[in-house]
Coordinates of C-alpha atoms in Angstrom, one line a residue:
M199 CA 81.7 185.2 64.9
P200 CA 83.2 181.8 64.3
R201 CA 83.8 179.7 67.3
S202 CA 86.7 177.4 68.0
P203 CA 86.2 173.7 67.3
R204 CA 87.1 173.3 71.0
S205 CA 84.0 175.4 72.0
P206 CA 81.8 172.4 72.7
L207 CA 84.5 170.9 75.0
L208 CA 84.9 174.2 76.8
L209 CA 81.2 174.4 77.5
A210 CA 81.3 170.7 78.5
G211 CA 84.1 171.5 80.9
L212 CA 82.2 174.5 82.4
L213 CA 79.1 172.3 82.9
A214 CA 81.1 169.4 84.3
T215 CA 82.9 171.7 86.8
A216 CA 79.5 173.1 87.9
G217 CA 78.1 169.6 88.2
V218 CA 80.9 168.4 90.4
A219 CA 80.6 171.5 92.6
H220 CA 76.9 170.7 93.2
F221 CA 78.0 167.5 94.8
A222 CA 81.2 168.7 96.5
A223 CA 79.6 171.8 98.1
P224 CA 75.8 171.4 98.0
R225 CA 75.0 173.8 100.8
S226 CA 75.9 176.8 98.7
F227 CA 73.6 175.6 95.9
D228 CA 70.7 174.7 98.3
A229 CA 70.3 178.3 99.2
T230 CA 69.6 179.3 95.6
I231 CA 66.7 176.9 95.1
P232 CA 63.5 178.9 94.9
K233 CA 61.1 178.0 97.7
A234 CA 58.2 177.6 95.2
L235 CA 59.8 174.4 94.0
P236 CA 58.4 171.2 95.7
G237 CA 60.6 169.0 97.7
K238 CA 63.8 169.6 99.5
P239 CA 66.4 172.0 98.1
R240 CA 69.2 169.3 98.4
T241 CA 67.2 167.1 96.0
W242 CA 67.1 169.9 93.4
T243 CA 70.8 170.7 94.0
Y244 CA 71.8 167.1 93.3
A245 CA 69.4 166.8 90.4
S246 CA 70.8 170.0 88.9
G247 CA 74.4 168.7 89.3
A248 CA 73.5 165.4 87.7
V249 CA 71.9 167.2 84.7
E250 CA 75.0 169.4 84.3
L251 CA 77.2 166.3 84.3
A252 CA 74.9 164.6 81.7
L253 CA 74.9 167.7 79.5
A254 CA 78.7 167.9 79.7
A255 CA 79.0 164.3 78.6
G256 CA 76.5 164.9 75.7
L257 CA 78.4 167.9 74.6
A258 CA 81.7 166.0 74.6
L259 CA 80.4 163.4 72.2
P260 CA 79.9 164.6 68.6
K261 CA 77.0 162.1 68.1
T262 CA 75.0 163.7 70.9
R263 CA 76.4 167.2 70.8
R264 CA 73.5 169.0 69.0
T265 CA 70.8 167.6 71.3
A266 CA 73.0 168.2 74.4
A267 CA 73.7 171.8 73.2
L268 CA 69.9 172.5 72.8
A269 CA 69.2 170.9 76.2
S270 CA 72.0 173.1 77.7
A271 CA 70.5 176.2 76.3
A272 CA 67.1 175.2 77.9
F273 CA 68.9 174.4 81.1
F274 CA 70.5 177.8 81.3
V275 CA 67.1 179.4 80.9
G276 CA 65.6 177.0 83.5
V277 CA 68.1 177.8 86.2
F278 CA 67.8 181.6 85.7
P279 CA 65.2 181.9 88.6
A280 CA 67.8 180.4 91.0
N281 CA 70.3 183.1 89.9
V282 CA 67.7 185.8 90.4
K283 CA 67.0 184.4 93.9
M284 CA 70.7 184.4 94.7
A285 CA 71.0 188.0 93.6
A286 CA 68.0 189.0 95.7
D287 CA 69.2 187.1 98.8
W288 CA 72.7 188.6 98.5
R289 CA 71.6 192.2 98.1
H290 CA 72.8 193.0 101.7
R291 CA 76.1 191.3 101.4
P292 CA 79.4 193.1 100.9
T293 CA 79.8 194.8 97.6
P294 CA 82.1 192.2 95.9
Q295 CA 79.6 189.3 96.7
K296 CA 76.6 191.4 95.7
A297 CA 78.4 192.3 92.4
A298 CA 79.2 188.7 91.7
A299 CA 75.5 187.6 92.3
L300 CA 74.2 190.4 90.1
G301 CA 76.9 189.8 87.5
R302 CA 75.7 186.2 87.0
L303 CA 72.3 187.4 85.7
P304 CA 73.4 188.9 82.4
L305 CA 75.9 186.0 81.9
Q306 CA 73.0 183.6 81.3
V307 CA 72.5 185.3 77.9
P308 CA 75.9 184.4 76.5
L309 CA 75.7 180.9 77.9
V310 CA 72.4 180.4 76.1
L311 CA 73.8 181.8 72.9
W312 CA 77.0 179.8 73.2
A313 CA 74.9 176.6 73.6
R314 CA 72.7 177.5 70.6
G315 CA 75.7 178.3 68.5
I316 CA 77.1 174.8 69.2
A317 CA 73.8 173.3 68.3
K318 CA 73.7 175.0 64.9
N319 CA 76.3 172.6 63.5
G320 CA 77.2 170.3 66.3
E321 CA 80.8 171.4 66.2
G322 CA 80.6 174.8 67.8
R323 CA 81.0 177.0 64.8
A324 CA 78.2 179.5 64.7

C-alpha cells in the first residue's frame, strides 16, 4: 500500500511527541524500565526521550531520513520489553488501563513496518 509523502513527517511527529513526554512526565516512563537494565530508570527515561527526539529530527530531513527510519525500526524493537513490562505491571489495573497497556504490544509491529517502509525509499512510499 503506498504511503503518503507526509508519512515520514507523521512518524517524526509521533516520535517527537513521545520524546517530549519523556521529559515532561518522566515518572510514568520510569515505571516501564525493566529492572534488568543497569543504572537508574530516570537515566533510561531521559536517554529514550533524547533518542526519540533525535530520530524525529532525522526523519524530518530527507538527507538523513533512510538512516533515521532504519534506526527508528530498531528502536521500536528495542523498547518492546518496556511495553511488555508495562502490560505485566498493569494486569491488575482497571480494564481500560489494562486494555491500553495490552493494546500497545501489537502496535509495535505496524510501527516497525512503518519505519521500514519509510526507509525503503526515504520518502515514505513503500
